Tab-separated table of C-alpha atoms and ligand atoms in Angstrom:
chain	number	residue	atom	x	y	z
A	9	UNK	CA	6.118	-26.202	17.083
A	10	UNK	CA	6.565	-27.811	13.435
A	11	UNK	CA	9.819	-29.029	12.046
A	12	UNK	CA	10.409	-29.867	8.209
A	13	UNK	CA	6.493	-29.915	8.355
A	14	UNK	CA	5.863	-32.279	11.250
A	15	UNK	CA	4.880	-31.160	13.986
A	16	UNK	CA	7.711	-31.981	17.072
A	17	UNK	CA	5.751	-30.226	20.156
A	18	UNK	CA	2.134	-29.995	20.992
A	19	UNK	CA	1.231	-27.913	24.498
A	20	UNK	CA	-2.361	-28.640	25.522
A	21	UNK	CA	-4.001	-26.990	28.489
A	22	UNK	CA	-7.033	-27.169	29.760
A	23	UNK	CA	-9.131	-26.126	33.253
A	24	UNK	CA	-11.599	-28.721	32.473
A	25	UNK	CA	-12.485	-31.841	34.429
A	26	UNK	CA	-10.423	-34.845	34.233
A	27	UNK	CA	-11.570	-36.349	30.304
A	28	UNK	CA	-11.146	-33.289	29.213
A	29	UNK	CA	-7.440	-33.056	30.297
A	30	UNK	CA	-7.291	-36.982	29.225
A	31	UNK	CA	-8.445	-36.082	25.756
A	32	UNK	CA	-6.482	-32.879	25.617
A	33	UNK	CA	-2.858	-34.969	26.255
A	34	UNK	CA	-4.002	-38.396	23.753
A	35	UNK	CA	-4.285	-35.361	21.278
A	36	UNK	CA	-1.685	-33.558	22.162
A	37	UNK	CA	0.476	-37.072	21.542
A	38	UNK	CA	-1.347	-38.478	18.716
A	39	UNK	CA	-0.718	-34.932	16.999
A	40	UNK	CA	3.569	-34.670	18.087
A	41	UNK	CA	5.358	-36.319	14.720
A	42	UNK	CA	2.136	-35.936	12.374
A	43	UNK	CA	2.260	-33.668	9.736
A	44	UNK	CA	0.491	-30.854	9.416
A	45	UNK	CA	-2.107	-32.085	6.876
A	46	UNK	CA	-2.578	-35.601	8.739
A	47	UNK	CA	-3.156	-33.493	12.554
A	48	UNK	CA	-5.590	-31.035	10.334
A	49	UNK	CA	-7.678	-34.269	10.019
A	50	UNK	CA	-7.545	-35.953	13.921
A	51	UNK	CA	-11.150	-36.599	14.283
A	52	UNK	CA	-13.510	-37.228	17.954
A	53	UNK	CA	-13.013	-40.811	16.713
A	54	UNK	CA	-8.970	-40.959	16.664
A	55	UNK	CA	-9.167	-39.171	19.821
A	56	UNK	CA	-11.703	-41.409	21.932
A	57	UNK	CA	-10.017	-44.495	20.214
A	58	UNK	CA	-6.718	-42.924	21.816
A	59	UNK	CA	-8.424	-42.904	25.381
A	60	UNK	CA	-10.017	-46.419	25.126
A	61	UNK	CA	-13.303	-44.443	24.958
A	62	UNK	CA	-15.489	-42.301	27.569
A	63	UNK	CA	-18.960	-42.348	28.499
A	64	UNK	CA	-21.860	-40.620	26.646
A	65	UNK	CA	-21.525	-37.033	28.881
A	66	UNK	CA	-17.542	-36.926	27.944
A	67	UNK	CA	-17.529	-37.753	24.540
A	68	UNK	CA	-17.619	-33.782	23.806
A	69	UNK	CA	-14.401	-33.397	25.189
A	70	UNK	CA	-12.661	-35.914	22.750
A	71	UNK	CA	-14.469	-33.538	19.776
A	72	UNK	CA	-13.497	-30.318	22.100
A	73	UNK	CA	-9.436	-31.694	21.698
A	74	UNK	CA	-9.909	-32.837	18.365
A	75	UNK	CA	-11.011	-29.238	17.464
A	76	UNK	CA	-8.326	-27.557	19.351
A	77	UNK	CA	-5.557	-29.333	17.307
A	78	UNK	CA	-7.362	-28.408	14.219
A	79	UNK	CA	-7.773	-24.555	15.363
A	80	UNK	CA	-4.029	-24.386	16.065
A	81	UNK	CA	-2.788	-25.920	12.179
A	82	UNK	CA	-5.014	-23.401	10.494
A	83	UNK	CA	-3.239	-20.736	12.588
A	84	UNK	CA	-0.459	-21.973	11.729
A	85	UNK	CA	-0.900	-21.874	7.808
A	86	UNK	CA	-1.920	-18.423	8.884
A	87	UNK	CA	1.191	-17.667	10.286
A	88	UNK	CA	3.078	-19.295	7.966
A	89	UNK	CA	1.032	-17.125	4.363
A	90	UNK	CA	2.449	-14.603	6.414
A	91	UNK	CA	6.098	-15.987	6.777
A	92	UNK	CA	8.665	-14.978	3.865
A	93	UNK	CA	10.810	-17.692	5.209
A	94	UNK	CA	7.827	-20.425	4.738
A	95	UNK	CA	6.610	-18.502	1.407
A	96	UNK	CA	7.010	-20.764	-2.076
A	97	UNK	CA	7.723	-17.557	-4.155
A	98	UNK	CA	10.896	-18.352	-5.844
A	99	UNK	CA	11.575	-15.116	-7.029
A	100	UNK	CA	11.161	-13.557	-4.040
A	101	UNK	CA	14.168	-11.161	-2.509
A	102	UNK	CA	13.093	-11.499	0.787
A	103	UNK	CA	13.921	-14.806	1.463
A	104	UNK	CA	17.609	-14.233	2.522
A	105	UNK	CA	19.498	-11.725	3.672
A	106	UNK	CA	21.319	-9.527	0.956
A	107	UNK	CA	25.603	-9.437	1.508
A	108	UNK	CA	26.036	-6.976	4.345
A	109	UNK	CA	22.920	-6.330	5.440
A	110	UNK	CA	22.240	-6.017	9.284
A	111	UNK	CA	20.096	-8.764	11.091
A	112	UNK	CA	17.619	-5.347	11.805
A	113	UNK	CA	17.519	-4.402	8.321
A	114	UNK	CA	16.979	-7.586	7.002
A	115	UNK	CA	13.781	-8.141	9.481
A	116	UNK	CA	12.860	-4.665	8.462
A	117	UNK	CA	13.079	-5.583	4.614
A	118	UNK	CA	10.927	-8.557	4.717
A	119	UNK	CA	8.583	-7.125	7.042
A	120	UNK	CA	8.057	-4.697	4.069
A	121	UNK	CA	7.967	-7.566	1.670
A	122	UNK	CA	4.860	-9.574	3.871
A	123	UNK	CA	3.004	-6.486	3.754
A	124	UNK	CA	3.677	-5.442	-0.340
A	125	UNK	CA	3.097	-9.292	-1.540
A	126	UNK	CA	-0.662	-8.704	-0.733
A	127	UNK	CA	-0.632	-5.531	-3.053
A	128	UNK	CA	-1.124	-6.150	-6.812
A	129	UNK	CA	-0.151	-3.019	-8.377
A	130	UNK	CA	2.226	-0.473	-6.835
A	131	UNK	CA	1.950	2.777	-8.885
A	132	UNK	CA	4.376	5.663	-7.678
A	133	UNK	CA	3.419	9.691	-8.548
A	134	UNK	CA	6.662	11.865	-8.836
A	135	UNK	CA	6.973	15.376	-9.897
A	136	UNK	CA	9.935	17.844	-10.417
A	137	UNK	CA	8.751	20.386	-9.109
A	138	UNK	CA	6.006	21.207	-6.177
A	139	UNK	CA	2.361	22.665	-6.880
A	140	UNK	CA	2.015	21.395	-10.604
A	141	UNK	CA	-0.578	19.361	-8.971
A	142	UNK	CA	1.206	16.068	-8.520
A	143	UNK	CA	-0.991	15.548	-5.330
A	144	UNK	CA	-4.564	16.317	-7.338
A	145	UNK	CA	-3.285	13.671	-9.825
A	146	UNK	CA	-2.414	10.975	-7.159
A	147	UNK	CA	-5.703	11.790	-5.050
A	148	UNK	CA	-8.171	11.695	-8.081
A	149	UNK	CA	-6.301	8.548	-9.739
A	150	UNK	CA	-6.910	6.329	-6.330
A	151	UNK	CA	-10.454	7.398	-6.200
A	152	UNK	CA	-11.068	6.690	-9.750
A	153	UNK	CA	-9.553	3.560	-9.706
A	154	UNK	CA	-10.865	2.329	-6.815
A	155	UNK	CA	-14.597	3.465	-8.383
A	156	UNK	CA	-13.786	0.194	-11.503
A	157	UNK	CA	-14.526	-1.944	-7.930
A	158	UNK	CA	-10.439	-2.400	-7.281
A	159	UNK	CA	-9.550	-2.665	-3.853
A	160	UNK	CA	-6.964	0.280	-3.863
A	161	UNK	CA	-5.158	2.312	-1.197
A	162	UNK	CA	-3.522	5.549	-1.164
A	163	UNK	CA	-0.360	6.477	0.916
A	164	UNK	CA	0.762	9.802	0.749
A	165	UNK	CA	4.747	10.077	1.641
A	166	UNK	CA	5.388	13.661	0.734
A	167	UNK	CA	6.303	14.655	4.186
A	168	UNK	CA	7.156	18.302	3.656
A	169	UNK	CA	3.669	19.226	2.063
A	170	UNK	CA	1.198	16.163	2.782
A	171	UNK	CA	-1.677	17.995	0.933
A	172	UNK	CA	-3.746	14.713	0.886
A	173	UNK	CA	-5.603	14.693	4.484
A	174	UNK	CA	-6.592	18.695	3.463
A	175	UNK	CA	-8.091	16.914	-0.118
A	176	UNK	CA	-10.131	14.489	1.400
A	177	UNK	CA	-11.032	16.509	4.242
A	178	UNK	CA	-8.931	14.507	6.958
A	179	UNK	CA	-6.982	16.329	8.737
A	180	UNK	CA	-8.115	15.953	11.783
A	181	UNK	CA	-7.689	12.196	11.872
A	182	UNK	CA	-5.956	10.082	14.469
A	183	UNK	CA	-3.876	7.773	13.649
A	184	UNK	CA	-5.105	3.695	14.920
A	185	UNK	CA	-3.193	1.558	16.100
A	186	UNK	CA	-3.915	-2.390	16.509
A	187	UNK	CA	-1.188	-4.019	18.015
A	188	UNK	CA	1.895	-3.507	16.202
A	189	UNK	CA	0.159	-2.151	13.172
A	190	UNK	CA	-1.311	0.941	12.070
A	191	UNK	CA	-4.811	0.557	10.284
A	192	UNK	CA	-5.493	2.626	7.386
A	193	UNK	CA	-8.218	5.672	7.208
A	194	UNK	CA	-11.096	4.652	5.246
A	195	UNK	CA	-12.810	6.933	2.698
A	196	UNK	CA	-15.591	4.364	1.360
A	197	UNK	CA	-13.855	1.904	-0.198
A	198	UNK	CA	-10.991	3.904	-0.412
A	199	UNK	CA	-7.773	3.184	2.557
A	200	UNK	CA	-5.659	5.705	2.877
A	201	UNK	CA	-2.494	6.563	4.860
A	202	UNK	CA	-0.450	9.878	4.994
A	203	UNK	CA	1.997	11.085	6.682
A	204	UNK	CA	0.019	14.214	7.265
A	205	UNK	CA	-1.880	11.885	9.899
A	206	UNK	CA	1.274	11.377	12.173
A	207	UNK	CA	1.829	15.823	12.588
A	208	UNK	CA	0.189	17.601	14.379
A	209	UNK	CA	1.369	20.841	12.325
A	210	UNK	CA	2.199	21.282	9.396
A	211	UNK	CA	5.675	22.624	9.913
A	212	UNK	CA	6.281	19.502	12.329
A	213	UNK	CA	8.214	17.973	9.532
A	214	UNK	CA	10.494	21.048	8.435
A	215	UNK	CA	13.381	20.160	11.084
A	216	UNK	CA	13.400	16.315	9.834
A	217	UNK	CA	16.851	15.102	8.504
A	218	UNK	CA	16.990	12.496	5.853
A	219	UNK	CA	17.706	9.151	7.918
A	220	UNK	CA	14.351	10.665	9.904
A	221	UNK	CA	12.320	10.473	6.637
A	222	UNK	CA	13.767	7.765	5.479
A	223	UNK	CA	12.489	5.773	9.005
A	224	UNK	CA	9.113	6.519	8.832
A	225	UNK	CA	8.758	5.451	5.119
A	226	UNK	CA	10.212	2.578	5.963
A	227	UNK	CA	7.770	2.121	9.208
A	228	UNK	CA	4.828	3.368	7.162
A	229	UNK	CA	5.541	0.274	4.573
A	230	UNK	CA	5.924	-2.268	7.282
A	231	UNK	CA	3.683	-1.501	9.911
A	232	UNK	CA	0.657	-0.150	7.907
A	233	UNK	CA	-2.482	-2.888	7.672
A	234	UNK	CA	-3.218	-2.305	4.011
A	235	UNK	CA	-4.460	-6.335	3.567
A	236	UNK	CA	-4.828	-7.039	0.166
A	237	UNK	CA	-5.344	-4.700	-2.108
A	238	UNK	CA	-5.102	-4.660	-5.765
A	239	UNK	CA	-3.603	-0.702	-6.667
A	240	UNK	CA	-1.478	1.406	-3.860
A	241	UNK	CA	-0.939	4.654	-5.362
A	242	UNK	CA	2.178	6.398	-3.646
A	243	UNK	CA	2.161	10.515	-3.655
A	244	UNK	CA	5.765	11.536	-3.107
A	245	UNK	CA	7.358	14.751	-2.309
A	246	UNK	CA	8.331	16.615	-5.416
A	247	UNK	CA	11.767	16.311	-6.717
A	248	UNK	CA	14.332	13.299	-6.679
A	249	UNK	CA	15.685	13.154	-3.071
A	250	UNK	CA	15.333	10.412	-0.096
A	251	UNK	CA	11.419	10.182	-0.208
A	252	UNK	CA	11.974	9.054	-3.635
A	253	UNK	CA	14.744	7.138	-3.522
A	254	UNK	CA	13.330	5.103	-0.319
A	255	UNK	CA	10.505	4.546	-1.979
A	256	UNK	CA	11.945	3.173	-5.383
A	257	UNK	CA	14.673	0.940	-3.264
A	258	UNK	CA	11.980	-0.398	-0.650
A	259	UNK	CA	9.371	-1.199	-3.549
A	260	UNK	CA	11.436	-2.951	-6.475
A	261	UNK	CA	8.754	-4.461	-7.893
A	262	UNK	CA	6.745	-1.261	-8.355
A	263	UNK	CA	5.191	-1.113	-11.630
A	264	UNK	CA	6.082	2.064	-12.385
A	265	UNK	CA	6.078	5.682	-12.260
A	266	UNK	CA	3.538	8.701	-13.309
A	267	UNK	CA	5.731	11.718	-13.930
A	268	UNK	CA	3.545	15.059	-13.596
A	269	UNK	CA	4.333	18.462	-14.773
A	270	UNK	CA	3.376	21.599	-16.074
A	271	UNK	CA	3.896	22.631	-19.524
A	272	UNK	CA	6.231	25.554	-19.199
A	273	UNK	CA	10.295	25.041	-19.796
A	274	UNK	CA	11.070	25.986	-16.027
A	275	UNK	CA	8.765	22.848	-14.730
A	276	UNK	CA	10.222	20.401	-17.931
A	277	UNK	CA	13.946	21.037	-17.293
A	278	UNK	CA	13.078	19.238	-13.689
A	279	UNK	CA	10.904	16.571	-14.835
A	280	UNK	CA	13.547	15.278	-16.865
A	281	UNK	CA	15.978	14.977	-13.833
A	282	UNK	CA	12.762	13.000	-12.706
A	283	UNK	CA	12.600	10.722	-15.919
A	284	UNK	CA	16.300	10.045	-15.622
A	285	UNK	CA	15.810	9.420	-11.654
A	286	UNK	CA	13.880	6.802	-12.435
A	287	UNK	CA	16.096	4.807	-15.075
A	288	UNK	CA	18.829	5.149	-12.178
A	289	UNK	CA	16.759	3.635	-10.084
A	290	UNK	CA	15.187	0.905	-12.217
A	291	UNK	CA	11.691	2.594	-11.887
A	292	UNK	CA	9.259	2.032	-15.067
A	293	UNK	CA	8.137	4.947	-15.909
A	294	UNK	CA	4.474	4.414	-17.065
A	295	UNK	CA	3.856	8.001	-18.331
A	296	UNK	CA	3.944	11.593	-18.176
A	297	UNK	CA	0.810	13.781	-17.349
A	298	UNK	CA	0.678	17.543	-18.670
A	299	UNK	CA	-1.412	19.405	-15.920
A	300	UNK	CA	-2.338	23.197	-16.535
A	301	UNK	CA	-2.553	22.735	-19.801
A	302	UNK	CA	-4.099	25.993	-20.805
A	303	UNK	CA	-7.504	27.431	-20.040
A	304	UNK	CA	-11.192	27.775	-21.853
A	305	UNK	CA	-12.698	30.505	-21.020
A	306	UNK	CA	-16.155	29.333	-20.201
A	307	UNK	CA	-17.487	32.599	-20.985
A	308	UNK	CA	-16.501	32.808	-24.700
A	309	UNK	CA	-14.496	29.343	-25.283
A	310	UNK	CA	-11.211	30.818	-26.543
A	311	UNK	CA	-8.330	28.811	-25.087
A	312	UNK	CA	-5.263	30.697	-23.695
A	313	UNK	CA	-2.537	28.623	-22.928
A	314	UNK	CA	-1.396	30.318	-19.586
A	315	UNK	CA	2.086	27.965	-18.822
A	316	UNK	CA	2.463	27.319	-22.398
A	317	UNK	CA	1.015	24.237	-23.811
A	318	UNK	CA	2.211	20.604	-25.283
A	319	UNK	CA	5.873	20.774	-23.606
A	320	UNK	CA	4.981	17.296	-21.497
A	321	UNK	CA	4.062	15.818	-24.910
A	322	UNK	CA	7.105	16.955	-26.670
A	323	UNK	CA	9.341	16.510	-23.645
A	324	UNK	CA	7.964	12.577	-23.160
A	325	UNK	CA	8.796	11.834	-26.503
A	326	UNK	CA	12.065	13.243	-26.612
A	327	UNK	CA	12.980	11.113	-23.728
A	328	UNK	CA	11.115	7.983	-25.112
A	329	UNK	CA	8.591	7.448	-22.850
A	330	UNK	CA	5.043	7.332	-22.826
A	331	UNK	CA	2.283	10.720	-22.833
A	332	UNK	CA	-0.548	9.910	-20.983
A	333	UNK	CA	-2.889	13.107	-22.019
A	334	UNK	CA	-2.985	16.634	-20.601
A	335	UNK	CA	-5.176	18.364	-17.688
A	336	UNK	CA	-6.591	21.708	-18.223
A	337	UNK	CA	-6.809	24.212	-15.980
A	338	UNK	CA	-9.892	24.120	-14.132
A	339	UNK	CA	-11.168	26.338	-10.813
A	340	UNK	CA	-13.515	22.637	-9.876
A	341	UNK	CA	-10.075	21.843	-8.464
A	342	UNK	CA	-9.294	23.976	-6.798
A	343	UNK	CA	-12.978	24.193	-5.301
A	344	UNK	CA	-12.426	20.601	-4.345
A	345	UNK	CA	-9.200	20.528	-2.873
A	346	UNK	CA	-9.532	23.402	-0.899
A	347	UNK	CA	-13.438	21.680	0.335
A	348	UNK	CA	-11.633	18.668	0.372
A	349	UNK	CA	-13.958	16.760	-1.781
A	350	UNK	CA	-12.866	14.250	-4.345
A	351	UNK	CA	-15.044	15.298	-7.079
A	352	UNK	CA	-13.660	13.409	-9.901
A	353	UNK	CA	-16.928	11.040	-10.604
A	354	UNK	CA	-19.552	14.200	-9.880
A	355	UNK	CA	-18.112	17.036	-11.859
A	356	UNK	CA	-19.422	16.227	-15.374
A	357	UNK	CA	-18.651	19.033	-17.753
A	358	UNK	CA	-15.861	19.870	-15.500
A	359	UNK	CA	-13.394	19.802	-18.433
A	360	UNK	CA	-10.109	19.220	-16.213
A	361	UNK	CA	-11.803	16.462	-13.761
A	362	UNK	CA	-13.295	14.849	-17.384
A	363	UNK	CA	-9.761	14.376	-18.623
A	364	UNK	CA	-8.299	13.420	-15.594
A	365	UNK	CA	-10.564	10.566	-15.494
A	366	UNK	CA	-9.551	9.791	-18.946
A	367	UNK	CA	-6.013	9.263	-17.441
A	368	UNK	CA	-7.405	7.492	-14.739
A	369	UNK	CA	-8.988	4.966	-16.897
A	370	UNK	CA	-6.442	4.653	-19.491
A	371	UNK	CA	-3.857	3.824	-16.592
A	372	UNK	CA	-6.755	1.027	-15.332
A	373	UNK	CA	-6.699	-0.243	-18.315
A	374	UNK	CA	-2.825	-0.554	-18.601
A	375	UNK	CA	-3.035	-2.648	-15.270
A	376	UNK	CA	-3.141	-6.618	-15.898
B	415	ADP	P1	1.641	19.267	-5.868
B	415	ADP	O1	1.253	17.983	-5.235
B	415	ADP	O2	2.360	19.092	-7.173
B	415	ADP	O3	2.392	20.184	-4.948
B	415	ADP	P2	-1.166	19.918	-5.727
B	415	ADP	O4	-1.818	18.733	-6.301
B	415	ADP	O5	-1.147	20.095	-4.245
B	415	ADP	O6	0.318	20.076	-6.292
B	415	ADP	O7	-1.863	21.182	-6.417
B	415	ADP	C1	-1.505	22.502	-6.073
B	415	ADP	C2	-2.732	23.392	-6.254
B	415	ADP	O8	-3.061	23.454	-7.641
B	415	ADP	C3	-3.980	22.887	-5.538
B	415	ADP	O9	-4.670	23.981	-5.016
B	415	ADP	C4	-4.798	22.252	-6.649
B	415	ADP	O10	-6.176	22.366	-6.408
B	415	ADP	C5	-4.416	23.100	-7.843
B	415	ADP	N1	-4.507	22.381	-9.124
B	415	ADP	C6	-3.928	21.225	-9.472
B	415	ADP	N2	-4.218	20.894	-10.749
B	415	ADP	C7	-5.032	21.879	-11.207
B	415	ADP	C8	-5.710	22.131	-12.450
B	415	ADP	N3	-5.598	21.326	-13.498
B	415	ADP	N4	-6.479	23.240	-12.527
B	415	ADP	C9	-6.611	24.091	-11.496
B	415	ADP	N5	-5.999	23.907	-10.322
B	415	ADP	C10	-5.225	22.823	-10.163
């Protein structure tokens, strides 16, 4: 045990023969009222000085003890990295508990905060509307980021549709558990987590209630092993309800928010609802994406702008916030998706995948 950085109980046991046990308790007492740095340094020396020496064939205990005491500090500087009570950020929330808040929900909320302090970069993907291919941009922007060598991850929250295991051809994964935590999938460098992983159906989710959802968000920021990572791209459900709203209240330092839509009028009258969501909230929003942006015939090159064309452009400037650049329409998505193939860094002259790397990079760029 250490209090106010000393260290006020040392336990040592050991099945060993009697200088072993000798050395053991002389550095069990040398190291009770040290401090931490000083018992990090207890050398073979200090402890055979302690124990008036021992012959030649014992000595090794006095280095075994020594050892010990030294194994236990680092795990507890471990432990304590790990701590938010022991952590020197001063402008961190999670330090003490917020007026009201429940014993549970505090332990809950810092739990969150030890695993999202190792996470850089925490960049949310909203949508008004489902199928405008919110899921395609969140997907393709992890993989492209985390091809500029950034460790990135890639949870997918949207609980009613988790397309993400069907794009990267995972649906048949287990979930792993270590303990207490659940590891994420790996995809090459890529770690990924979906919701999609815990049901076994599809419809599994339908029946779920909102303090249900809002539960295994929660869990899925706490109890997920991401380590550190520099970009966690979030895919929520479409829309502005409690997927959403968990995830902007459980992640207030998120840098912000990609807003994608289709350029029609039906799909922009929702995205602003989603633009406005996330001033409520205090979410940055970091940019809108256009997707279906019209079509090129690659037959005779005209362009035919199938759901209209420029409203995401028109409609992020009207609301004052930035355009990050449009996505044609193009079947290589749909080829992928339904494959389940990320093909963002193969499909050269694939004139949607081409600009959604654009975005990609652009949005890579943006990040300190
Ligand atoms: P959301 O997450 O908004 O519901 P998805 O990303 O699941 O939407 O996309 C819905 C469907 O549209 C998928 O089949 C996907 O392949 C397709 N899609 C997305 N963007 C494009 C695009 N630019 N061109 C062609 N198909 C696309």
């Amino acid at each position: 045990g250490v209090r106010e950085g000393r260290i006020a109980r040392v336990r040592y046991t050991t099945d060993g023969c009697w200088s072993s046990i000798l050395s053991g308790s002389a550095a069990a007492s040398l190291a009770e009222g040290m401090s931490v740095d000083e018992a990090s340094n207890l050398s073979q020396d200090d402890v055979l000085e302690a124990v008036g020496g021992l012959s030649e064939e014992s000595r090794h205990c006095a280095l075994l003890a020594a050892n010990t005491i030294k194994a236990a500090v680092a795990d507890f500087r471990v432990q304590r990295a790990e701590s938010c009570g022991e952590c020197s950020r001063e402008d961190c929330g999670g330090k003490t508990p917020l007026q009201g808040e429940s014993e549970k929900d505090f332990a809950d909320r810092q739990g969150i905060q030890r695993r999202l302090c190792r996470i850089k970069h925490k960049i949310v993907v909203l949508s008004g509307k489902g199928g405008v291919g919110k899921s395609t941009v969140a997907v393709n922007l992890a993989a492209a980021l985390s091809l500029t060598d950034r460790r990135v991850g890639l949870l997918d929250v949207d609980i009613h549709g988790p397309s993400v295991p069907k794009m990267l051809h995972m649906e048949d994964v287990q979930l792993e558990l270590e303990g207490d935590t659940i590891l994420p999938m790996e995809l090459g460098d890529l770690k990924v987590m979906s919701i999609g992983f815990l049901l076994r159906h599809a419809d599994d989710a339908v029946i779920w209630r909102g303090p249900m959802k809002i539960g295994v968000i929660k869990q899925f920021l706490k109890d997920v092993a991401w380590g550190d990572l520099d970009v966690l791209v979030i895919d929520c459900p479409p829309g502005t309800g409690d997927e959403p709203l968990s995830i902007a209240q459980l992640i207030p330092d998120a840098d912000g928010a990609i807003v994608v839509t289709t350029p029609q009028d039906v799909a922009l009258a929702d995205v602003r609802k989603s633009i406005d969501f996330c001033r409520r909230v205090n979410l940055p929003v970091l940019g809108v994406v256009e997707n279906m942006s019209g079509f090129t015939c690659p037959k005779c090159g005209e362009h035919i702008a199938i759901f209209k064309q420029d409203g995401g452009e028109r409609m992020a400037a009207e609301m004052g916030v930035p355009f990050l650049g449009r996505i044609p329409i193009d079947p290589a998505f749909v080829e992928a998706c339904d494959e389940g193939r990320v093909r963002i860094h193969k499909a050269a002259g694939h004139p949607g995948i081409e600009a959604l790397s654009k975005i990609a990079e652009a949005i890579a760029v943006a990040l300190p």
